[in-house]
Amino acid sequence: MSSETVGDKELMATLGVGDVTALGELARRHQDRILSLAYRFLGRWDLAEDIGQETFLRAWKAARHYTPKAKFTTWLSSIAINLCVDEQRRLMRSARPWQNLEPDSQVEWDCNGAEKRELVGIVQTAIMELSERQRLAVILHRYNGLSHSEISEATGWSKSAVESLLVRAYANLRNKLDKIKDFAE
Amino acid sequence: MEHIKDIELIEYVGGTLAAGRHRQLQKHITVCEGCAERCQQMLATWDTLDNWDVDTAAHSIAGRIETLAAADKLAKRRFRTDYLPRARLLILAFRVAASIIIGIGFGYMLARWIVPQQPPATAASTDAPKYVDALGLEWSNGFVWSVLDEPQPEKDKEQAQ
Ligand SMILES: [Zn+2]
């Protein structure tokens, strides 16, 4: 069962008939993708772990009725995205948006030196300052490797909306990051 | 070829374009100075964003998920063996009770429909007959004079004539 030769869709079918070991295998395969997505979107590891756990448990609950239409990773990402957006709104309602929280990133990252840490901080801030939708589109495109069509599938937004979000998001980032060109070069 | 659209340039740099289209754009960039410059800018942004690397190694959740799933499955199995027979018995008892109630109700409705409502066999008189006075008895409204009707004097007279 733990063999990499078994596809994700086969693992979902196995999970659908009650073999929970398939869930562990799916989690091991895809936790990086889901954890990093949630962390980049919310800026906190505790929340990212909760979102990650809930994503796989929901995939398990849906396994019996799972019919592969999109790529498995796109479908899984769509669960995580919904949870992330809900969590973000919950934080906003409780007047604790991420901006007011101390992101736990900078102390935990394996960065080489102060210059690198500063660079990472600038990039993180530039992304976090984007609107919620632009931020999500950029994270899915830049870090999770989804094409704009896949982002459309995962978020439920139209392709033209995703196109416009990505174009504006990268333009905003270019403006914000221009000031750190010296670091990059 | 027209200049490269912004979204295609983004997909080109991100490597998410179909192979054929990727080659077309690559060719265009080699001959179009404007698109080549835009591509360089996009690449610079792309590379800068690469600095935000995230290490998830210390945050593995796979083990936790496996434990949760196994515990949930065990709890469900325990529910099936411990409570399900009792729950089934309870459901059966409810079904029997419901059948009896429905049967009685239906029988009652059917009986009402088959046997028509009939008027009382005798009409009750509420007036006191005259002989009550003659006998010095007391008239009670609570008594129904269904049998001892006063003979009708008008009819008697006619018969005499
Ligand atoms: Zn051009």
Short mmCIF file of N, CA and C in Angstrom, two decimals, chain B residues 50-155:
data_model
loop_
_atom_site.label_atom_id
_atom_site.label_comp_id
_atom_site.label_asym_id
_atom_site.label_seq_id
_atom_site.Cartn_x
_atom_site.Cartn_y
_atom_site.Cartn_z
N ASP B 50 11.23 33.22 -4.81
CA ASP B 50 11.79 31.91 -4.48
C ASP B 50 12.48 31.91 -3.12
N ASN B 51 12.83 33.12 -2.65
CA ASN B 51 13.52 33.20 -1.35
C ASN B 51 12.63 32.76 -0.18
N TRP B 52 11.32 32.84 -0.39
CA TRP B 52 10.41 32.45 0.71
C TRP B 52 10.21 30.94 0.68
N ASP B 53 11.23 30.25 1.12
CA ASP B 53 11.10 28.79 1.17
C ASP B 53 10.56 28.39 2.54
N VAL B 54 9.75 27.37 2.55
CA VAL B 54 9.08 26.95 3.78
C VAL B 54 9.48 25.52 4.08
N ASP B 55 9.96 25.28 5.29
CA ASP B 55 10.36 23.92 5.67
C ASP B 55 9.28 23.31 6.55
N THR B 56 8.63 22.29 6.02
CA THR B 56 7.50 21.68 6.76
C THR B 56 7.93 20.49 7.61
N ALA B 57 9.24 20.17 7.58
CA ALA B 57 9.72 18.93 8.22
C ALA B 57 9.31 18.84 9.70
N ALA B 58 9.36 19.97 10.38
CA ALA B 58 9.07 19.93 11.82
C ALA B 58 7.56 19.93 12.11
N HIS B 59 6.76 19.93 11.04
CA HIS B 59 5.31 20.06 11.25
C HIS B 59 4.52 18.89 10.64
N SER B 60 5.16 17.73 10.57
CA SER B 60 4.50 16.58 9.94
C SER B 60 3.18 16.25 10.66
N ILE B 61 2.16 15.98 9.86
CA ILE B 61 0.84 15.67 10.45
C ILE B 61 0.37 14.26 10.08
N ALA B 62 1.16 13.57 9.25
CA ALA B 62 0.72 12.25 8.75
C ALA B 62 0.45 11.27 9.89
N GLY B 63 1.37 11.23 10.86
CA GLY B 63 1.22 10.30 11.98
C GLY B 63 -0.03 10.60 12.79
N ARG B 64 -0.26 11.88 13.02
CA ARG B 64 -1.43 12.31 13.79
C ARG B 64 -2.72 11.91 13.06
N ILE B 65 -2.71 12.10 11.76
CA ILE B 65 -3.91 11.77 10.96
C ILE B 65 -4.18 10.26 11.00
N GLU B 66 -3.11 9.48 10.88
CA GLU B 66 -3.26 8.01 10.93
C GLU B 66 -3.85 7.59 12.27
N THR B 67 -3.34 8.16 13.35
CA THR B 67 -3.83 7.83 14.70
C THR B 67 -5.31 8.18 14.83
N LEU B 68 -5.66 9.39 14.37
CA LEU B 68 -7.05 9.83 14.46
C LEU B 68 -7.97 8.91 13.66
N ALA B 69 -7.54 8.56 12.45
CA ALA B 69 -8.36 7.71 11.58
C ALA B 69 -8.55 6.33 12.20
N ALA B 70 -7.46 5.78 12.76
CA ALA B 70 -7.54 4.44 13.36
C ALA B 70 -8.46 4.48 14.58
N ALA B 71 -8.36 5.53 15.40
CA ALA B 71 -9.19 5.65 16.60
C ALA B 71 -10.66 5.79 16.21
N ASP B 72 -10.92 6.56 15.17
CA ASP B 72 -12.30 6.77 14.71
C ASP B 72 -12.90 5.46 14.20
N LYS B 73 -12.08 4.71 13.47
CA LYS B 73 -12.55 3.44 12.92
C LYS B 73 -12.85 2.45 14.04
N LEU B 74 -11.98 2.46 15.04
CA LEU B 74 -12.15 1.55 16.19
C LEU B 74 -13.43 1.92 16.94
N ALA B 75 -13.66 3.21 17.13
CA ALA B 75 -14.86 3.67 17.84
C ALA B 75 -16.12 3.25 17.10
N LYS B 76 -16.07 3.35 15.76
CA LYS B 76 -17.24 2.97 14.95
C LYS B 76 -17.51 1.48 15.08
N ARG B 77 -16.41 0.68 15.06
CA ARG B 77 -16.57 -0.78 15.16
C ARG B 77 -17.17 -1.12 16.53
N ARG B 78 -16.71 -0.44 17.57
CA ARG B 78 -17.21 -0.69 18.92
C ARG B 78 -18.69 -0.34 19.01
N PHE B 79 -19.08 0.75 18.36
CA PHE B 79 -20.48 1.15 18.37
C PHE B 79 -21.33 0.07 17.69
N ARG B 80 -20.78 -0.46 16.60
CA ARG B 80 -21.54 -1.49 15.85
C ARG B 80 -21.79 -2.71 16.72
N THR B 81 -20.78 -3.16 17.48
CA THR B 81 -20.93 -4.39 18.25
C THR B 81 -21.67 -4.14 19.57
N ASP B 82 -21.49 -2.98 20.17
CA ASP B 82 -22.07 -2.74 21.49
C ASP B 82 -23.50 -2.21 21.43
N TYR B 83 -23.71 -1.25 20.55
CA TYR B 83 -24.99 -0.54 20.62
C TYR B 83 -25.96 -0.88 19.49
N LEU B 84 -25.44 -1.33 18.37
CA LEU B 84 -26.33 -1.53 17.22
C LEU B 84 -27.41 -2.58 17.47
N PRO B 85 -27.13 -3.78 18.10
CA PRO B 85 -28.22 -4.74 18.35
C PRO B 85 -29.32 -4.13 19.22
N ARG B 86 -28.92 -3.38 20.24
CA ARG B 86 -29.90 -2.75 21.14
C ARG B 86 -30.71 -1.70 20.39
N ALA B 87 -30.03 -0.94 19.57
CA ALA B 87 -30.71 0.10 18.80
C ALA B 87 -31.72 -0.53 17.85
N ARG B 88 -31.33 -1.66 17.25
CA ARG B 88 -32.24 -2.34 16.31
C ARG B 88 -33.49 -2.83 17.04
N LEU B 89 -33.30 -3.38 18.25
CA LEU B 89 -34.43 -3.90 19.04
C LEU B 89 -35.41 -2.76 19.38
N LEU B 90 -34.83 -1.63 19.72
CA LEU B 90 -35.64 -0.46 20.06
C LEU B 90 -36.47 -0.01 18.86
N ILE B 91 -35.83 -0.01 17.71
CA ILE B 91 -36.52 0.41 16.48
C ILE B 91 -37.67 -0.56 16.17
N LEU B 92 -37.43 -1.86 16.38
CA LEU B 92 -38.46 -2.87 16.14
C LEU B 92 -39.66 -2.65 17.07
N ALA B 93 -39.37 -2.36 18.34
CA ALA B 93 -40.44 -2.12 19.31
C ALA B 93 -41.28 -0.91 18.89
N PHE B 94 -40.59 0.14 18.43
CA PHE B 94 -41.31 1.33 17.95
C PHE B 94 -42.20 1.00 16.77
N ARG B 95 -41.68 0.17 15.88
CA ARG B 95 -42.44 -0.19 14.69
C ARG B 95 -43.71 -0.94 15.07
N VAL B 96 -43.60 -1.92 16.01
CA VAL B 96 -44.76 -2.71 16.43
C VAL B 96 -45.80 -1.78 17.07
N ALA B 97 -45.33 -0.89 17.96
CA ALA B 97 -46.25 0.03 18.64
C ALA B 97 -46.95 0.92 17.63
N ALA B 98 -46.21 1.42 16.67
CA ALA B 98 -46.80 2.30 15.66
C ALA B 98 -47.83 1.54 14.83
N SER B 99 -47.56 0.26 14.51
CA SER B 99 -48.51 -0.55 13.72
C SER B 99 -49.81 -0.72 14.48
N ILE B 100 -49.71 -1.00 15.78
CA ILE B 100 -50.93 -1.20 16.59
C ILE B 100 -51.76 0.08 16.63
N ILE B 101 -51.10 1.20 16.87
CA ILE B 101 -51.82 2.49 16.95
C ILE B 101 -52.51 2.80 15.62
N ILE B 102 -51.78 2.60 14.54
CA ILE B 102 -52.35 2.89 13.21
C ILE B 102 -53.53 1.94 12.94
N GLY B 103 -53.40 0.63 13.32
CA GLY B 103 -54.46 -0.36 13.11
C GLY B 103 -55.73 0.02 13.85
N ILE B 104 -55.58 0.42 15.10
CA ILE B 104 -56.76 0.80 15.91
C ILE B 104 -57.44 2.02 15.32
N GLY B 105 -56.64 3.00 14.97
CA GLY B 105 -57.18 4.24 14.41
C GLY B 105 -57.92 3.97 13.11
N PHE B 106 -57.33 3.16 12.28
CA PHE B 106 -57.94 2.84 10.99
C PHE B 106 -59.25 2.08 11.17
N GLY B 107 -59.27 1.11 12.11
CA GLY B 107 -60.47 0.31 12.40
C GLY B 107 -61.61 1.20 12.89
N TYR B 108 -61.27 2.16 13.74
CA TYR B 108 -62.28 3.08 14.29
C TYR B 108 -62.91 3.92 13.17
N MET B 109 -62.03 4.46 12.30
CA MET B 109 -62.51 5.29 11.19
C MET B 109 -63.40 4.47 10.26
N LEU B 110 -63.01 3.24 10.01
CA LEU B 110 -63.75 2.35 9.10
C LEU B 110 -65.13 2.05 9.68
N ALA B 111 -65.17 1.78 11.00
CA ALA B 111 -66.43 1.46 11.66
C ALA B 111 -67.38 2.66 11.58
N ARG B 112 -66.86 3.83 11.78
CA ARG B 112 -67.69 5.05 11.72
C ARG B 112 -68.25 5.26 10.34
N TRP B 113 -67.47 4.88 9.35
CA TRP B 113 -67.89 5.08 7.96
C TRP B 113 -68.96 4.05 7.56
N ILE B 114 -68.81 2.78 8.04
CA ILE B 114 -69.74 1.70 7.66
C ILE B 114 -71.07 1.84 8.39
N VAL B 115 -71.06 2.06 9.70
CA VAL B 115 -72.31 2.15 10.48
C VAL B 115 -72.78 3.60 10.49
N PRO B 116 -73.96 3.90 9.78
CA PRO B 116 -74.39 5.30 9.70
C PRO B 116 -74.91 5.81 11.04
N GLN B 117 -74.86 7.11 11.25
CA GLN B 117 -75.36 7.74 12.48
C GLN B 117 -76.90 7.71 12.43
N GLN B 118 -77.61 7.12 13.46
CA GLN B 118 -79.07 7.03 13.48
C GLN B 118 -79.65 7.94 14.55
N PRO B 119 -80.87 8.49 14.26
CA PRO B 119 -81.51 9.32 15.29
C PRO B 119 -81.98 8.45 16.45
N PRO B 120 -82.22 9.01 17.64
CA PRO B 120 -82.68 8.21 18.77
C PRO B 120 -84.00 7.52 18.44
N ALA B 121 -84.23 6.31 18.94
CA ALA B 121 -85.41 5.51 18.62
C ALA B 121 -86.70 6.21 19.05
N THR B 122 -86.70 6.94 20.14
CA THR B 122 -87.91 7.65 20.60
C THR B 122 -87.58 9.09 20.86
N ALA B 123 -88.62 9.92 20.62
CA ALA B 123 -88.42 11.34 20.88
C ALA B 123 -88.70 11.60 22.35
N ALA B 124 -87.82 12.32 22.91
CA ALA B 124 -87.99 12.60 24.34
C ALA B 124 -88.93 13.77 24.55
N SER B 125 -89.85 13.63 25.52
CA SER B 125 -90.76 14.73 25.84
C SER B 125 -90.21 15.48 27.04
N THR B 126 -90.26 16.77 26.91
CA THR B 126 -89.73 17.56 28.03
C THR B 126 -90.85 18.26 28.81
N ASP B 127 -92.15 18.17 28.28
CA ASP B 127 -93.27 18.81 28.99
C ASP B 127 -93.84 17.86 30.05
N ALA B 128 -94.25 18.42 31.11
CA ALA B 128 -94.82 17.59 32.19
C ALA B 128 -96.23 17.14 31.80
N PRO B 129 -96.56 15.85 31.84
CA PRO B 129 -97.93 15.39 31.56
C PRO B 129 -98.88 15.88 32.66
N LYS B 130 -100.17 16.02 32.26
CA LYS B 130 -101.12 16.61 33.21
C LYS B 130 -101.37 15.71 34.42
N TYR B 131 -101.27 14.39 34.23
CA TYR B 131 -101.57 13.51 35.37
C TYR B 131 -100.56 13.62 36.49
N VAL B 132 -99.46 14.22 36.21
CA VAL B 132 -98.46 14.39 37.27
C VAL B 132 -99.03 15.29 38.36
N ASP B 133 -99.73 16.39 37.87
CA ASP B 133 -100.38 17.30 38.81
C ASP B 133 -101.51 16.60 39.56
N ALA B 134 -102.28 15.84 38.75
CA ALA B 134 -103.43 15.16 39.32
C ALA B 134 -103.03 14.19 40.42
N LEU B 135 -101.94 13.57 40.21
CA LEU B 135 -101.47 12.59 41.20
C LEU B 135 -100.69 13.24 42.35
N GLY B 136 -100.52 14.57 42.23
CA GLY B 136 -99.77 15.29 43.28
C GLY B 136 -98.30 14.96 43.26
N LEU B 137 -97.80 14.60 42.05
CA LEU B 137 -96.36 14.30 41.96
C LEU B 137 -95.58 15.54 41.51
N GLU B 138 -94.33 15.47 41.69
CA GLU B 138 -93.50 16.61 41.31
C GLU B 138 -92.80 16.30 39.98
N TRP B 139 -92.82 17.25 39.07
CA TRP B 139 -92.20 17.07 37.73
C TRP B 139 -90.71 17.38 37.77
N SER B 140 -89.97 16.48 37.16
CA SER B 140 -88.51 16.73 37.10
C SER B 140 -88.07 16.80 35.65
N ASN B 141 -87.39 17.89 35.35
CA ASN B 141 -86.87 18.07 33.97
C ASN B 141 -85.81 17.05 33.62
N GLY B 142 -85.20 16.53 34.64
CA GLY B 142 -84.12 15.57 34.40
C GLY B 142 -84.64 14.23 33.93
N PHE B 143 -85.90 13.99 34.01
CA PHE B 143 -86.44 12.70 33.59
C PHE B 143 -86.95 12.79 32.18
N VAL B 144 -86.65 11.82 31.39
CA VAL B 144 -87.09 11.85 30.00
C VAL B 144 -88.36 11.04 29.83
N TRP B 145 -89.41 11.72 29.42
CA TRP B 145 -90.71 11.03 29.24
C TRP B 145 -90.77 10.45 27.85
N SER B 146 -90.18 9.33 27.75
CA SER B 146 -90.13 8.76 26.41
C SER B 146 -91.31 7.83 26.14
N VAL B 147 -91.90 7.33 27.19
CA VAL B 147 -92.96 6.31 26.99
C VAL B 147 -94.34 6.85 27.35
N LEU B 148 -94.41 7.55 28.49
CA LEU B 148 -95.72 7.96 29.03
C LEU B 148 -96.19 9.28 28.42
N ASP B 149 -96.48 9.28 27.17
CA ASP B 149 -96.97 10.50 26.52
C ASP B 149 -98.42 10.74 26.87
N GLU B 150 -98.75 12.01 27.00
CA GLU B 150 -100.13 12.41 27.29
C GLU B 150 -101.00 12.08 26.09
N PRO B 151 -102.19 11.41 26.25
CA PRO B 151 -103.09 11.18 25.11
C PRO B 151 -103.59 12.53 24.59
N GLN B 152 -103.73 12.66 23.27
CA GLN B 152 -104.07 13.96 22.69
C GLN B 152 -105.58 14.16 22.71
N PRO B 153 -106.11 15.16 23.44
CA PRO B 153 -107.57 15.38 23.60
C PRO B 153 -108.26 15.70 22.28
N GLU B 154 -107.63 16.49 21.41
CA GLU B 154 -108.27 16.88 20.13
C GLU B 154 -108.64 15.63 19.33
N LYS B 155 -107.70 14.76 19.23
CA LYS B 155 -107.90 13.53 18.44
C LYS B 155 -109.03 12.68 19.05
#
